[in-house]
Short mmCIF file of C-alpha atoms in Angstrom, two decimals:
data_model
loop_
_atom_site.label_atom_id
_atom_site.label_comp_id
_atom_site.label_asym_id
_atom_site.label_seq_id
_atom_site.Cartn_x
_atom_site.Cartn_y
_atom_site.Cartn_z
CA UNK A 2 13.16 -47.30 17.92
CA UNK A 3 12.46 -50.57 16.37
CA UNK A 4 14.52 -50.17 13.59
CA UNK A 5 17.58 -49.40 16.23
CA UNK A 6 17.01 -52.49 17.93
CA UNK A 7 16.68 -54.92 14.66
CA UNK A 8 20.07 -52.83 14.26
CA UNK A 9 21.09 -54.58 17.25
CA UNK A 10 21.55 -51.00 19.41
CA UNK A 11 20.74 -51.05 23.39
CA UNK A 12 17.69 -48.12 23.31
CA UNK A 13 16.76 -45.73 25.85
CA UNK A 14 13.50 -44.42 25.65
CA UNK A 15 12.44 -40.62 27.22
CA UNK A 16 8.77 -40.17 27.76
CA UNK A 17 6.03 -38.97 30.02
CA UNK A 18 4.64 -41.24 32.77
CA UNK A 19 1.76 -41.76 30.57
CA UNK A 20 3.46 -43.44 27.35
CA UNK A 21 5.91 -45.38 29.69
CA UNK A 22 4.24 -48.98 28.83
CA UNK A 23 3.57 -47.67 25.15
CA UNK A 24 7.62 -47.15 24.47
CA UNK A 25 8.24 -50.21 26.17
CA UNK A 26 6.32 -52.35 23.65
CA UNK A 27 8.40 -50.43 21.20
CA UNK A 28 11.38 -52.51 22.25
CA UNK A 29 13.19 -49.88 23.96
CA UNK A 30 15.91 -51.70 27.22
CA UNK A 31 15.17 -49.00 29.32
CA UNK A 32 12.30 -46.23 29.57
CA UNK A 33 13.09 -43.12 31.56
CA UNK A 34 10.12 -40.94 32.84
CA UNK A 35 11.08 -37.46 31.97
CA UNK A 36 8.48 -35.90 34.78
CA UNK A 37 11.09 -37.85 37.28
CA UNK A 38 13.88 -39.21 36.07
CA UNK A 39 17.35 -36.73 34.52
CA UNK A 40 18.48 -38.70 31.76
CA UNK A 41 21.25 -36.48 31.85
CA UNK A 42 22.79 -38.96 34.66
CA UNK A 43 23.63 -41.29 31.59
CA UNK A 44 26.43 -40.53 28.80
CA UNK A 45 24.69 -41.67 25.19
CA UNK A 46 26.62 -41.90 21.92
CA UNK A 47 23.43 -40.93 19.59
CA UNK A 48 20.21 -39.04 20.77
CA UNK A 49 17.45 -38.76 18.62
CA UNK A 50 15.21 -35.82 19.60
CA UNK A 51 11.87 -36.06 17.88
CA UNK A 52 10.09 -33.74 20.58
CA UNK A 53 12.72 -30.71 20.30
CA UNK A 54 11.10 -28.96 23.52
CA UNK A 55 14.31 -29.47 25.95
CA UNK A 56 17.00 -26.84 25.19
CA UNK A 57 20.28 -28.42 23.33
CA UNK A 58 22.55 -27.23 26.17
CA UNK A 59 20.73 -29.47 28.41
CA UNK A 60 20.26 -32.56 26.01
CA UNK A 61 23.82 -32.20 25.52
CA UNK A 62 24.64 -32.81 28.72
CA UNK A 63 23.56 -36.35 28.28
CA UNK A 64 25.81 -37.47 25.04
CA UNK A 65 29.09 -39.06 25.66
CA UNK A 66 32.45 -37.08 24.55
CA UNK A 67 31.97 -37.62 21.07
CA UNK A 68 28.40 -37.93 21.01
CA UNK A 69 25.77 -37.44 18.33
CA UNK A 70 22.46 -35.26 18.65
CA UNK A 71 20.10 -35.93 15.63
CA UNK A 72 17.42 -33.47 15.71
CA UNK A 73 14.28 -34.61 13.97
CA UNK A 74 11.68 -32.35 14.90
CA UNK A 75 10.21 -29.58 17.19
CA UNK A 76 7.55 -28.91 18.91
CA UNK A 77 8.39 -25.34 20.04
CA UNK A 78 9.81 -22.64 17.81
CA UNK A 79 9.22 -19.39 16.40
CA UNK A 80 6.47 -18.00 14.73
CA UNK A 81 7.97 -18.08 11.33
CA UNK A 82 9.95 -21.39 11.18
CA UNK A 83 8.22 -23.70 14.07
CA UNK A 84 10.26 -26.48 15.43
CA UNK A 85 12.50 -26.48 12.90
CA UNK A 86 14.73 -23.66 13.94
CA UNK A 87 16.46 -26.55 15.94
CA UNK A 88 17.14 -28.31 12.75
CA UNK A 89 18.72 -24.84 11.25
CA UNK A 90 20.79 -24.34 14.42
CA UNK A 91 22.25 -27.40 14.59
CA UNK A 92 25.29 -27.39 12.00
CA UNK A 93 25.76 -23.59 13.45
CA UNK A 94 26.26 -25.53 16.77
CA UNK A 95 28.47 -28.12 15.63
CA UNK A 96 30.85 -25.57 14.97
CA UNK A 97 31.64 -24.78 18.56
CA UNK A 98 31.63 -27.87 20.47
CA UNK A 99 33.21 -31.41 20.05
CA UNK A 100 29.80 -33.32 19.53
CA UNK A 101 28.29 -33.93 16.46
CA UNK A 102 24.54 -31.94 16.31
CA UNK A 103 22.64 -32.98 13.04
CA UNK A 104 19.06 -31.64 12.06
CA UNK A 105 17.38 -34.06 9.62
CA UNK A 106 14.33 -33.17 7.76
CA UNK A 107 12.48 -36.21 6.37
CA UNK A 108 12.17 -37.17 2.56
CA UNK A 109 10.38 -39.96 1.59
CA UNK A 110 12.09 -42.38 -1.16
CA UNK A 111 10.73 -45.22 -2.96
CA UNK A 112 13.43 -47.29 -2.02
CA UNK A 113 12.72 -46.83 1.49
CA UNK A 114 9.30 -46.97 2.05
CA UNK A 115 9.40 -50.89 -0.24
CA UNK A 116 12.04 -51.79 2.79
CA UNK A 117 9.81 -50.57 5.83
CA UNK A 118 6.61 -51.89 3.95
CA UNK A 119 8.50 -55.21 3.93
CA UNK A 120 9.64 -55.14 7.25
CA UNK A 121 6.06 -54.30 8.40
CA UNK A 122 4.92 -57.23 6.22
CA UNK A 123 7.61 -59.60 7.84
CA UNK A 124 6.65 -58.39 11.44
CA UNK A 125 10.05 -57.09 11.59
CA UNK A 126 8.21 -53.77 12.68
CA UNK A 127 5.08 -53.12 13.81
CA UNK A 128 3.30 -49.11 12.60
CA UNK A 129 2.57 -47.43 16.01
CA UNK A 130 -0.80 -46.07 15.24
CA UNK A 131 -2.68 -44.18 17.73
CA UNK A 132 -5.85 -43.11 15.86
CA UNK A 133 -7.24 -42.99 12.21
CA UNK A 134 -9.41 -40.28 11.28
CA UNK A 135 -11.09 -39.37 8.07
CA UNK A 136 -10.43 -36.76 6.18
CA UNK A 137 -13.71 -34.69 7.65
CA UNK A 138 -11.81 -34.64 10.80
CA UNK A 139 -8.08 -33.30 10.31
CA UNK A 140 -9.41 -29.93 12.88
CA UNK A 141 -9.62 -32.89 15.41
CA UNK A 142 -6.59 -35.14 14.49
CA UNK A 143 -4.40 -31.52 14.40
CA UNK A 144 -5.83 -30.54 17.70
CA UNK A 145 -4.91 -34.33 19.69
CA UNK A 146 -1.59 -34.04 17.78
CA UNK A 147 -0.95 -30.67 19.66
CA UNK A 148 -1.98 -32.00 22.94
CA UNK A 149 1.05 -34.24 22.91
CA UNK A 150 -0.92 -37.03 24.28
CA UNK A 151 -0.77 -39.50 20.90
CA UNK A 152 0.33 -42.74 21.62
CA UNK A 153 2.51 -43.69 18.06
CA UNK A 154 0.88 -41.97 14.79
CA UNK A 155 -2.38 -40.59 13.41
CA UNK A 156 -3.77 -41.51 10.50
CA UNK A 157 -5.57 -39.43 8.41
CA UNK A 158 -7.50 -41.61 5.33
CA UNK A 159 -9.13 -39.84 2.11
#
């Protein structure tokens, strides 16, 4: 979210009543409560889904005619695979409809990680960390992580 507002894009942000003020200081324009509010009422050009728990038929519904859904992660998913069946069915879907459906699956370059660690050290962007938690304590960190209730990341140090 930061990084699409230095970008200079106008950023909705979807969350539970709960991280409402949280995505605000993120820098999204506007912060729609998903317990109340249908984002589907608005037409975007790109959605980034980092939750992957609202079926694509229905996310669709909210991306403008030539619209792009970037699937980043899952939540829900199969026993084998996880959230990232979304990520696998995406190119499958963007066969058979006019929007553009994109799964993305992190790697982590050099190159990028010396441009967000100087944007961090700028205050260009600011980490999002919920919780740090030593390494005696991943059982813990793994279980808040699951209860969807974390607040940016969680930091595990060794």
């Amino acid at each position: 979210m930061q990084l699409a507002k230095m970008f200079g894009a106008d950023v909705t942000g979807l969350c539970s009543t709960s991280k409402m003020d949280f995505v605000r200081s993120l820098g999204a324009d506007e912060v729609l409560d998903y317990t109340k509010d249908d984002f589907t009422r608005d037409e975007f050009d790109l959605i980034l889904d980092i939750a992957g728990n609202r079926p694509l038929n229905h996310v669709r519904k909210a991306l403008s005619a030539r619209g792009t859904l970037v699937i980043v992660g899952g939540e829900n998913g199969g026993k084998i695979l996880g959230g990232t069946q979304w990520m696998l069915k995406a190119p499958l879907l963007s066969l058979f409809t006019s929007h553009r459906v994109r799964g993305v699956i992190s790697l982590a370059n050099k190159k990028d990680l010396e441009v967000l660690r100087d944007l961090a050290e700028a205050g260009k962007i600011v980490p999002a960390i919920d919780r740090v938690h030593p390494l005696s304590e991943v059982p813990q960190a793994v279980a808040y992580a699951q209860a969807g209730k974390a607040k940016g990341k969680i930091v595990i140090t060794v």
